[in-house]
Structures are given as structure tokens and as C-alpha cells.
């Protein structure tokens, strides 16, 4: 079988579709990446061209393959305790002030394979006032990719991923695999039970998931253009409680995107 070449016109079809569906911008520099990631699907379906594959995923009856393409074209890089300053900020300035008797709710809105929401979960479990009158808490973690959500729900990682978890938290909230599971670990069931994973596309109408004390939207807006960023943040704002906190990555900014948030320290905003 001949190796297919991704033509410019075919690349543009994928660009337009991904932007329309997920808000993700594929620059022309991503052409080789798109060809590489989708080539195995052409082989799988015995197709001769990327155009044929595009026609396949455009078929309403092929919703499962459409999700596979979406999974392949999203970038899901993440790790435990990424950007540790955010977790220090929570420990020092936010969690000690949480009101007892109320459920502290967090939305991790592009959670990838779960490392980010489980890092938040460990931080809340340690930092929120405890005891019988202590603060209860829950995390909603969402992503557009069902493949990473499946991985996140499994809460099962290779030991190499544990390097960035502080040692006392690793000992308390991670269970080392033995036998066939040697070299891996899982997050403890108690912590997992506080994190609910669901598929949410931030580029579409949001489901009713209640209001949150904090929202994490880190390392995803880099894939959106200015208009999409504005629309996504505007859609999310009603879900943040008054005075609630909104976290973006240190390499992202909400400058010119919304008037509803005030910068309180680099990459952390408060709802006005
Ligand atoms: C680079 S990862 C960032 C993961 C994590 N927030 C972090 O900072 O480590 C970006 C994630 O955003 C997700 N994503 C991209 N577009 C999305 C959309 N429209 N709705 C929801 N999630 C999206 C991708 O599937 C991917 O898992």
C-alpha cells in the first residue's frame, strides 16, 4: 500500500473542523504532526488518502471514529504538581480560610489524564480545615478527550510520574503496585472518590455542574485564538462563585479577555 501524503487542502479541512469543534487552532507548522498522528487510522481503515479519512469522520454514523480523531489531535501533556506555586498559594492563602460547614468545590476544566485534579485533591485533603465540623470538598474534572478521561479514571500511573509528588503525599495518597503491577502506582480510593470525571467541550454549551469556589484552566488556552478564549471564559464565568478564584498557566494571560476577573498574583484571578 502507498504511503498517503497530507495535501494542503486536506490539512485545511482538518484545521477548519478542529477549530469549529474544539476551538483548537492548528498552525501550518502542525501539518506533519497531524499527518503523523492520523496515519495509523488510515492504515486501520485501509484508506488511501487523508481526504478519505476526513470523509469518514464527517459521516454521522462514525461518531466513535470522530472521537478517536479528536483524541489524536489534542495535546495532553501534563504532570503531577505542575506549576507548584499554585499549590503553595492554595496551602498558604486559600484553604486555611475555607468556611467550615460548606462544600468547597473545584472545577479542573482541562484535566487531561488526571495528574492535575489528583494534585489538587491531595492539596485539599491536606490543607482544608479538618475534623467533624471540617470543610467537605469535591472536584469536577473534565476534558474533551475520552481517551485521557479513561486513563484519569483508572488513576493508574507509571512510577516515573511520581517524581513530582511530594514524598509525604506519595506515601499517604498513592499505593505502590506489586507483582504484575510492579513499577506503577494507583491513587487511593478515598481520594479518587472525591474526583468526578466527565467529558466537557469548553467550546460548546456547558452542562449544569453547579458553582465552584475555584476553577483551573491551565495550559489549554494556548491552543485557542483570542475570540475563542473570550467565548470560553465568558461561558465559564457564571459557574464561578463571587470572589471565586480562576487559575491559568504562568505562560497564559486573561488580558483583554474578560472584565469579570481581577489579577491578584501572576496567573491567579479573583471574580469581581
Ligand atoms: C496540555 S493539556 C493541559 C492539562 C492540564 N490542565 C495541565 O495544565 O497540565 C490540554 C488539555 O486540554 C484539552 N482540551 C483541548 N481543547 C479542549 C476543549 N475545547 N474542551 C475541553 N478540553 C480541551 C486537551 O484534550 C488536553 O487534555
mmCIF file of C-alpha atoms and ligand atoms in Angstrom:
data_model
loop_
_atom_site.group_PDB
_atom_site.id
_atom_site.type_symbol
_atom_site.label_atom_id
_atom_site.label_comp_id
_atom_site.label_asym_id
_atom_site.label_seq_id
_atom_site.Cartn_x
_atom_site.Cartn_y
_atom_site.Cartn_z
ATOM 1 C CA UNK A 1 0.000 0.000 0.000
ATOM 2 C CA UNK A 2 1.243 3.517 -0.895
ATOM 3 C CA UNK A 3 2.037 5.971 1.914
ATOM 4 C CA UNK A 4 -0.511 8.799 1.803
ATOM 5 C CA UNK A 5 0.663 12.425 1.733
ATOM 6 C CA UNK A 6 -1.414 15.025 3.586
ATOM 7 C CA UNK A 7 -2.282 17.646 0.933
ATOM 8 C CA UNK A 8 -2.639 21.315 1.930
ATOM 9 C CA UNK A 9 -6.352 21.233 1.013
ATOM 10 C CA UNK A 10 -6.874 18.156 3.245
ATOM 11 C CA UNK A 11 -4.935 19.755 6.104
ATOM 12 C CA UNK A 12 -7.234 22.789 5.819
ATOM 13 C CA UNK A 13 -10.276 20.522 6.199
ATOM 14 C CA UNK A 14 -8.896 19.170 9.495
ATOM 15 C CA UNK A 15 -7.923 22.696 10.599
ATOM 16 C CA UNK A 16 -11.429 24.062 9.995
ATOM 17 C CA UNK A 17 -13.103 21.065 11.639
ATOM 18 C CA UNK A 18 -10.904 21.122 14.774
ATOM 19 C CA UNK A 19 -11.353 24.863 15.189
ATOM 20 C CA UNK A 20 -15.119 24.614 14.773
ATOM 21 C CA UNK A 21 -15.442 21.604 17.108
ATOM 22 C CA UNK A 22 -12.908 22.196 19.880
ATOM 23 C CA UNK A 23 -11.770 25.788 19.315
ATOM 24 C CA UNK A 24 -8.245 24.461 18.736
ATOM 25 C CA UNK A 25 -6.036 26.342 16.261
ATOM 26 C CA UNK A 26 -3.707 24.197 14.179
ATOM 27 C CA UNK A 27 -0.954 26.363 12.715
ATOM 28 C CA UNK A 28 0.535 25.341 9.341
ATOM 29 C CA UNK A 29 3.594 24.173 11.306
ATOM 30 C CA UNK A 30 1.407 21.353 12.712
ATOM 31 C CA UNK A 31 0.857 19.720 9.310
ATOM 32 C CA UNK A 32 3.481 16.987 9.812
ATOM 33 C CA UNK A 33 2.149 16.312 13.313
ATOM 34 C CA UNK A 34 -1.421 15.896 12.006
ATOM 35 C CA UNK A 35 -0.225 13.562 9.227
ATOM 36 C CA UNK A 36 1.804 11.508 11.701
ATOM 37 C CA UNK A 37 -0.944 11.206 14.313
ATOM 38 C CA UNK A 38 -3.695 10.264 11.823
ATOM 39 C CA UNK A 39 -1.657 7.939 9.597
ATOM 40 C CA UNK A 40 -2.392 4.884 11.767
ATOM 41 C CA UNK A 41 -6.125 5.492 11.379
ATOM 42 C CA UNK A 42 -5.761 5.477 7.571
ATOM 43 C CA UNK A 43 -3.976 2.127 7.895
ATOM 44 C CA UNK A 44 -6.600 0.845 10.326
ATOM 45 C CA UNK A 45 -9.434 1.634 7.881
ATOM 46 C CA UNK A 46 -7.427 0.682 4.799
ATOM 47 C CA UNK A 47 -7.800 4.163 3.286
ATOM 48 C CA UNK A 48 -5.568 5.652 0.590
ATOM 49 C CA UNK A 49 -5.843 9.354 1.434
ATOM 50 C CA UNK A 50 -6.403 11.796 4.307
ATOM 51 C CA UNK A 51 -9.338 13.139 2.304
ATOM 52 C CA UNK A 52 -10.987 9.704 2.527
ATOM 53 C CA UNK A 53 -10.385 9.699 6.288
ATOM 54 C CA UNK A 54 -11.908 13.179 6.584
ATOM 55 C CA UNK A 55 -14.991 11.969 4.695
ATOM 56 C CA UNK A 56 -15.191 9.000 7.063
ATOM 57 C CA UNK A 57 -15.205 11.128 10.228
ATOM 58 C CA UNK A 58 -17.700 13.541 8.636
ATOM 59 C CA UNK A 59 -20.199 10.678 8.403
ATOM 60 C CA UNK A 60 -22.735 10.952 11.262
ATOM 61 C CA UNK A 61 -22.666 7.177 11.691
ATOM 62 C CA UNK A 62 -18.941 7.359 12.524
ATOM 63 C CA UNK A 63 -19.174 9.319 15.791
ATOM 64 C CA UNK A 64 -16.776 6.904 17.524
ATOM 65 C CA UNK A 65 -14.095 7.477 14.868
ATOM 66 C CA UNK A 66 -14.653 11.235 15.133
ATOM 67 C CA UNK A 67 -13.820 10.975 18.843
ATOM 68 C CA UNK A 68 -10.691 8.927 18.006
ATOM 69 C CA UNK A 69 -9.539 11.707 15.639
ATOM 70 C CA UNK A 70 -10.256 14.330 18.309
ATOM 71 C CA UNK A 71 -8.299 12.296 20.874
ATOM 72 C CA UNK A 72 -5.344 12.042 18.477
ATOM 73 C CA UNK A 73 -5.291 15.749 17.634
ATOM 74 C CA UNK A 74 -5.388 17.087 21.194
ATOM 75 C CA UNK A 75 -2.134 17.577 23.088
ATOM 76 C CA UNK A 76 -2.459 16.093 26.552
ATOM 77 C CA UNK A 77 0.910 16.767 28.163
ATOM 78 C CA UNK A 78 0.642 17.142 31.941
ATOM 79 C CA UNK A 79 2.281 16.064 35.189
ATOM 80 C CA UNK A 80 1.624 15.930 38.931
ATOM 81 C CA UNK A 81 2.066 19.265 40.770
ATOM 82 C CA UNK A 82 2.778 21.136 37.540
ATOM 83 C CA UNK A 83 3.472 24.797 38.366
ATOM 84 C CA UNK A 84 3.930 24.147 42.098
ATOM 85 C CA UNK A 85 3.455 27.828 43.025
ATOM 86 C CA UNK A 86 -0.299 27.368 42.531
ATOM 87 C CA UNK A 87 -0.371 24.572 45.097
ATOM 88 C CA UNK A 88 1.738 26.649 47.537
ATOM 89 C CA UNK A 89 -0.745 29.515 47.074
ATOM 90 C CA UNK A 90 -3.670 27.217 47.886
ATOM 91 C CA UNK A 91 -1.966 25.854 51.010
ATOM 92 C CA UNK A 92 -0.866 29.251 52.314
ATOM 93 C CA UNK A 93 -3.629 31.660 51.317
ATOM 94 C CA UNK A 94 -6.846 29.873 50.346
ATOM 95 C CA UNK A 95 -7.505 26.625 52.176
ATOM 96 C CA UNK A 96 -6.983 27.822 55.781
ATOM 97 C CA UNK A 97 -9.746 30.427 55.167
ATOM 98 C CA UNK A 98 -12.318 27.998 53.721
ATOM 99 C CA UNK A 99 -15.619 28.145 55.557
ATOM 100 C CA UNK A 100 -16.465 25.080 57.647
ATOM 101 C CA UNK A 101 -19.859 23.506 57.016
ATOM 102 C CA UNK A 102 -19.800 24.353 53.289
ATOM 103 C CA UNK A 103 -18.685 22.069 50.475
ATOM 104 C CA UNK A 104 -15.581 23.500 48.808
ATOM 105 C CA UNK A 105 -15.973 22.839 45.071
ATOM 106 C CA UNK A 106 -13.250 22.892 42.415
ATOM 107 C CA UNK A 107 -13.529 22.512 38.634
ATOM 108 C CA UNK A 108 -10.447 21.371 36.789
ATOM 109 C CA UNK A 109 -11.576 22.174 33.267
ATOM 110 C CA UNK A 110 -8.919 20.604 31.012
ATOM 111 C CA UNK A 111 -7.807 17.812 33.287
ATOM 112 C CA UNK A 112 -6.077 15.571 30.745
ATOM 113 C CA UNK A 113 -5.070 12.194 32.250
ATOM 114 C CA UNK A 114 -5.833 13.205 35.846
ATOM 115 C CA UNK A 115 -2.482 14.316 37.286
ATOM 116 C CA UNK A 116 -3.749 17.884 37.785
ATOM 117 C CA UNK A 117 -7.052 17.109 39.594
ATOM 118 C CA UNK A 118 -5.363 14.456 41.790
ATOM 119 C CA UNK A 119 -2.665 17.013 42.722
ATOM 120 C CA UNK A 120 -5.433 19.455 43.670
ATOM 121 C CA UNK A 121 -7.199 16.664 45.600
ATOM 122 C CA UNK A 122 -4.073 15.874 47.667
ATOM 123 C CA UNK A 123 -3.625 19.583 48.394
ATOM 124 C CA UNK A 124 -7.259 19.988 49.538
ATOM 125 C CA UNK A 125 -7.196 16.798 51.632
ATOM 126 C CA UNK A 126 -4.145 18.121 53.486
ATOM 127 C CA UNK A 127 -4.945 21.822 53.641
ATOM 128 C CA UNK A 128 -8.660 22.215 54.320
ATOM 129 C CA UNK A 129 -9.666 22.550 57.966
ATOM 130 C CA UNK A 130 -10.470 19.002 59.151
ATOM 131 C CA UNK A 131 -12.435 17.397 61.979
ATOM 132 C CA UNK A 132 -16.119 16.528 62.175
ATOM 133 C CA UNK A 133 -17.122 20.153 61.536
ATOM 134 C CA UNK A 134 -14.448 20.450 58.838
ATOM 135 C CA UNK A 135 -14.889 21.536 55.253
ATOM 136 C CA UNK A 136 -16.160 18.898 52.863
ATOM 137 C CA UNK A 137 -14.899 19.155 49.294
ATOM 138 C CA UNK A 138 -15.286 17.780 45.796
ATOM 139 C CA UNK A 139 -13.625 18.150 42.418
ATOM 140 C CA UNK A 140 -15.192 18.013 38.970
ATOM 141 C CA UNK A 141 -12.515 17.231 36.377
ATOM 142 C CA UNK A 142 -13.297 17.435 32.679
ATOM 143 C CA UNK A 143 -11.681 17.194 29.270
ATOM 144 C CA UNK A 144 -12.806 16.886 25.663
ATOM 145 C CA UNK A 145 -10.743 13.727 25.111
ATOM 146 C CA UNK A 146 -12.388 10.482 26.216
ATOM 147 C CA UNK A 147 -9.056 8.628 25.916
ATOM 148 C CA UNK A 148 -7.395 10.758 28.614
ATOM 149 C CA UNK A 149 -10.527 10.643 30.781
ATOM 150 C CA UNK A 150 -10.398 6.851 30.745
ATOM 151 C CA UNK A 151 -6.756 6.986 31.866
ATOM 152 C CA UNK A 152 -7.681 9.542 34.563
ATOM 153 C CA UNK A 153 -10.496 7.354 35.928
ATOM 154 C CA UNK A 154 -8.128 4.388 36.160
ATOM 155 C CA UNK A 155 -5.902 6.548 38.461
ATOM 156 C CA UNK A 156 -3.070 4.199 37.473
ATOM 157 C CA UNK A 157 0.337 5.646 36.556
ATOM 158 C CA UNK A 158 3.903 4.519 35.980
ATOM 159 C CA UNK A 159 6.282 5.130 38.886
ATOM 160 C CA UNK A 160 8.231 7.676 36.789
ATOM 161 C CA UNK A 161 5.172 10.002 37.039
ATOM 162 C CA UNK A 162 5.543 10.018 40.849
ATOM 163 C CA UNK A 163 8.773 12.049 40.811
ATOM 164 C CA UNK A 164 6.995 15.381 41.173
ATOM 165 C CA UNK A 165 4.671 14.271 44.005
ATOM 166 C CA UNK A 166 5.991 15.466 47.404
ATOM 167 C CA UNK A 167 7.182 12.386 49.353
ATOM 168 C CA UNK A 168 4.725 12.639 52.300
ATOM 169 C CA UNK A 169 1.785 12.898 49.858
ATOM 170 C CA UNK A 170 3.109 9.989 47.819
ATOM 171 C CA UNK A 171 3.235 7.866 50.980
ATOM 172 C CA UNK A 172 -0.276 8.905 52.051
ATOM 173 C CA UNK A 173 -2.278 9.006 48.798
ATOM 174 C CA UNK A 174 -0.551 6.582 46.393
ATOM 175 C CA UNK A 175 -0.458 2.780 46.536
ATOM 176 C CA UNK A 176 2.577 1.058 45.053
ATOM 177 C CA UNK A 177 1.839 -1.794 42.658
ATOM 178 C CA UNK A 178 3.211 -5.256 43.384
ATOM 179 C CA UNK A 179 3.643 -8.370 41.239
ATOM 180 C CA UNK A 180 2.375 -7.701 37.728
ATOM 181 C CA UNK A 181 1.773 -4.039 38.749
ATOM 182 C CA UNK A 182 5.390 -3.501 39.858
ATOM 183 C CA UNK A 183 6.712 -0.110 38.685
ATOM 184 C CA UNK A 184 3.270 1.501 38.808
ATOM 185 C CA UNK A 185 1.022 3.096 41.417
ATOM 186 C CA UNK A 186 -2.649 3.993 41.898
ATOM 187 C CA UNK A 187 -4.264 6.891 43.727
ATOM 188 C CA UNK A 188 -6.019 5.751 46.907
ATOM 189 C CA UNK A 189 -9.764 5.005 46.512
ATOM 190 C CA UNK A 190 -10.635 7.566 49.221
ATOM 191 C CA UNK A 191 -9.078 10.388 47.203
ATOM 192 C CA UNK A 192 -10.473 9.088 43.881
ATOM 193 C CA UNK A 193 -13.997 9.118 45.309
ATOM 194 C CA UNK A 194 -13.776 12.931 45.652
ATOM 195 C CA UNK A 195 -12.954 13.459 41.955
ATOM 196 C CA UNK A 196 -15.679 13.087 39.349
ATOM 197 C CA UNK A 197 -14.507 12.911 35.721
ATOM 198 C CA UNK A 198 -16.753 13.909 32.825
ATOM 199 C CA UNK A 199 -16.402 14.845 29.175
ATOM 200 C CA UNK A 200 -16.979 18.560 28.653
ATOM 201 C CA UNK A 201 -16.159 20.507 25.500
ATOM 202 C CA UNK A 202 -15.338 24.070 26.575
ATOM 203 C CA UNK A 203 -16.121 25.249 23.048
ATOM 204 C CA UNK A 204 -19.817 24.317 23.364
ATOM 205 C CA UNK A 205 -22.692 24.995 25.769
ATOM 206 C CA UNK A 206 -21.702 23.796 29.253
ATOM 207 C CA UNK A 207 -23.699 21.219 31.220
ATOM 208 C CA UNK A 208 -25.256 22.132 34.587
ATOM 209 C CA UNK A 209 -22.479 21.249 37.029
ATOM 210 C CA UNK A 210 -23.161 23.848 39.728
ATOM 211 C CA UNK A 211 -20.991 26.682 41.032
ATOM 212 C CA UNK A 212 -17.364 26.474 42.080
ATOM 213 C CA UNK A 213 -15.035 28.130 44.585
ATOM 214 C CA UNK A 214 -12.108 27.661 42.212
ATOM 215 C CA UNK A 215 -11.643 26.908 38.522
ATOM 216 C CA UNK A 216 -8.393 25.640 36.986
ATOM 217 C CA UNK A 217 -7.988 26.323 33.259
ATOM 218 C CA UNK A 218 -4.307 25.715 32.767
ATOM 219 C CA UNK A 219 -2.310 25.075 29.600
ATOM 220 C CA UNK A 220 -5.278 24.850 27.256
ATOM 221 C CA UNK A 221 -5.952 28.451 26.212
ATOM 222 C CA UNK A 222 -2.632 28.406 24.331
ATOM 223 C CA UNK A 223 -4.462 26.347 21.690
ATOM 224 C CA UNK A 224 -7.327 28.887 21.335
ATOM 225 C CA UNK A 225 -7.419 32.154 19.369
ATOM 226 C CA UNK A 226 -8.461 35.402 21.072
ATOM 227 C CA UNK A 227 -12.159 35.105 20.134
ATOM 228 C CA UNK A 228 -12.372 31.509 21.350
ATOM 229 C CA UNK A 229 -10.612 32.447 24.619
ATOM 230 C CA UNK A 230 -13.195 35.205 25.202
ATOM 231 C CA UNK A 231 -16.130 32.896 24.470
ATOM 232 C CA UNK A 232 -14.774 30.046 26.614
ATOM 233 C CA UNK A 233 -14.074 32.274 29.620
ATOM 234 C CA UNK A 234 -17.480 34.025 29.257
ATOM 235 C CA UNK A 235 -19.199 30.618 29.246
ATOM 236 C CA UNK A 236 -17.319 29.572 32.392
ATOM 237 C CA UNK A 237 -17.810 32.767 34.398
ATOM 238 C CA UNK A 238 -21.372 32.057 35.633
ATOM 239 C CA UNK A 239 -20.025 28.819 37.157
ATOM 240 C CA UNK A 240 -17.522 30.650 39.365
ATOM 241 C CA UNK A 241 -18.888 31.891 42.715
ATOM 242 C CA UNK A 242 -18.490 35.607 43.551
ATOM 243 C CA UNK A 243 -14.926 36.086 44.928
ATOM 244 C CA UNK A 244 -14.033 32.668 43.447
ATOM 245 C CA UNK A 245 -10.517 32.036 42.107
ATOM 246 C CA UNK A 246 -9.547 31.314 38.496
ATOM 247 C CA UNK A 247 -6.148 29.761 37.729
ATOM 248 C CA UNK A 248 -4.416 29.856 34.344
ATOM 249 C CA UNK A 249 -0.894 28.754 33.496
ATOM 250 C CA UNK A 250 2.028 31.119 34.203
ATOM 251 C CA UNK A 251 2.540 31.279 30.422
ATOM 252 C CA UNK A 252 -1.070 32.397 29.786
ATOM 253 C CA UNK A 253 -2.897 35.644 30.481
ATOM 254 C CA UNK A 254 -6.502 36.832 30.587
ATOM 255 C CA UNK A 255 -5.517 40.315 29.464
ATOM 256 C CA UNK A 256 -8.299 41.700 27.246
ATOM 257 C CA UNK A 257 -10.379 38.540 27.667
ATOM 258 C CA UNK A 258 -12.789 39.350 30.492
ATOM 259 C CA UNK A 259 -13.721 42.201 32.845
ATOM 260 C CA UNK A 260 -15.141 39.790 35.417
ATOM 261 C CA UNK A 261 -11.770 38.722 36.827
ATOM 262 C CA UNK A 262 -9.118 40.730 38.669
ATOM 263 C CA UNK A 263 -5.481 39.627 38.734
ATOM 264 C CA UNK A 264 -4.374 39.057 42.352
ATOM 265 C CA UNK A 265 -0.964 37.448 41.712
ATOM 266 C CA UNK A 266 0.619 36.219 38.455
ATOM 267 C CA UNK A 267 -1.734 33.688 36.775
ATOM 268 C CA UNK A 268 -4.343 33.753 39.593
ATOM 269 C CA UNK A 269 -7.530 35.841 39.256
ATOM 270 C CA UNK A 270 -10.462 36.610 41.553
ATOM 271 C CA UNK A 271 -14.040 37.076 40.357
ATOM 272 C CA UNK A 272 -15.179 40.647 40.884
HETATM 273 C C1 LIG B 1 -1.781 20.391 27.561
HETATM 274 S S1 LIG B 1 -3.161 19.637 28.355
HETATM 275 C C2 LIG B 1 -3.152 20.504 29.916
HETATM 276 C C3 LIG B 1 -3.519 19.601 31.070
HETATM 277 C C4 LIG B 1 -3.515 20.261 32.438
HETATM 278 N N1 LIG B 1 -4.526 21.286 32.537
HETATM 279 C C5 LIG B 1 -2.174 20.804 32.787
HETATM 280 O O1 LIG B 1 -2.024 22.026 32.905
HETATM 281 O O2 LIG B 1 -1.224 20.011 32.982
HETATM 282 C C6 LIG B 1 -4.550 20.388 27.477
HETATM 283 C C7 LIG B 1 -5.839 19.593 27.606
HETATM 284 O O3 LIG B 1 -6.912 20.406 27.113
HETATM 285 C C8 LIG B 1 -7.841 19.558 26.483
HETATM 286 N N2 LIG B 1 -8.695 20.356 25.576
HETATM 287 C C9 LIG B 1 -8.370 20.918 24.384
HETATM 288 N N3 LIG B 1 -9.421 21.547 23.858
HETATM 289 C C10 LIG B 1 -10.453 21.378 24.705
HETATM 290 C C11 LIG B 1 -11.813 21.793 24.699
HETATM 291 N N4 LIG B 1 -12.346 22.505 23.696
HETATM 292 N N5 LIG B 1 -12.596 21.436 25.756
HETATM 293 C C12 LIG B 1 -12.071 20.724 26.786
HETATM 294 N N6 LIG B 1 -10.795 20.299 26.844
HETATM 295 C C13 LIG B 1 -9.983 20.628 25.819
HETATM 296 C C14 LIG B 1 -6.972 18.520 25.775
HETATM 297 O O4 LIG B 1 -7.691 17.340 25.488
HETATM 298 C C15 LIG B 1 -5.843 18.317 26.788
HETATM 299 O O5 LIG B 1 -6.059 17.196 27.611
#
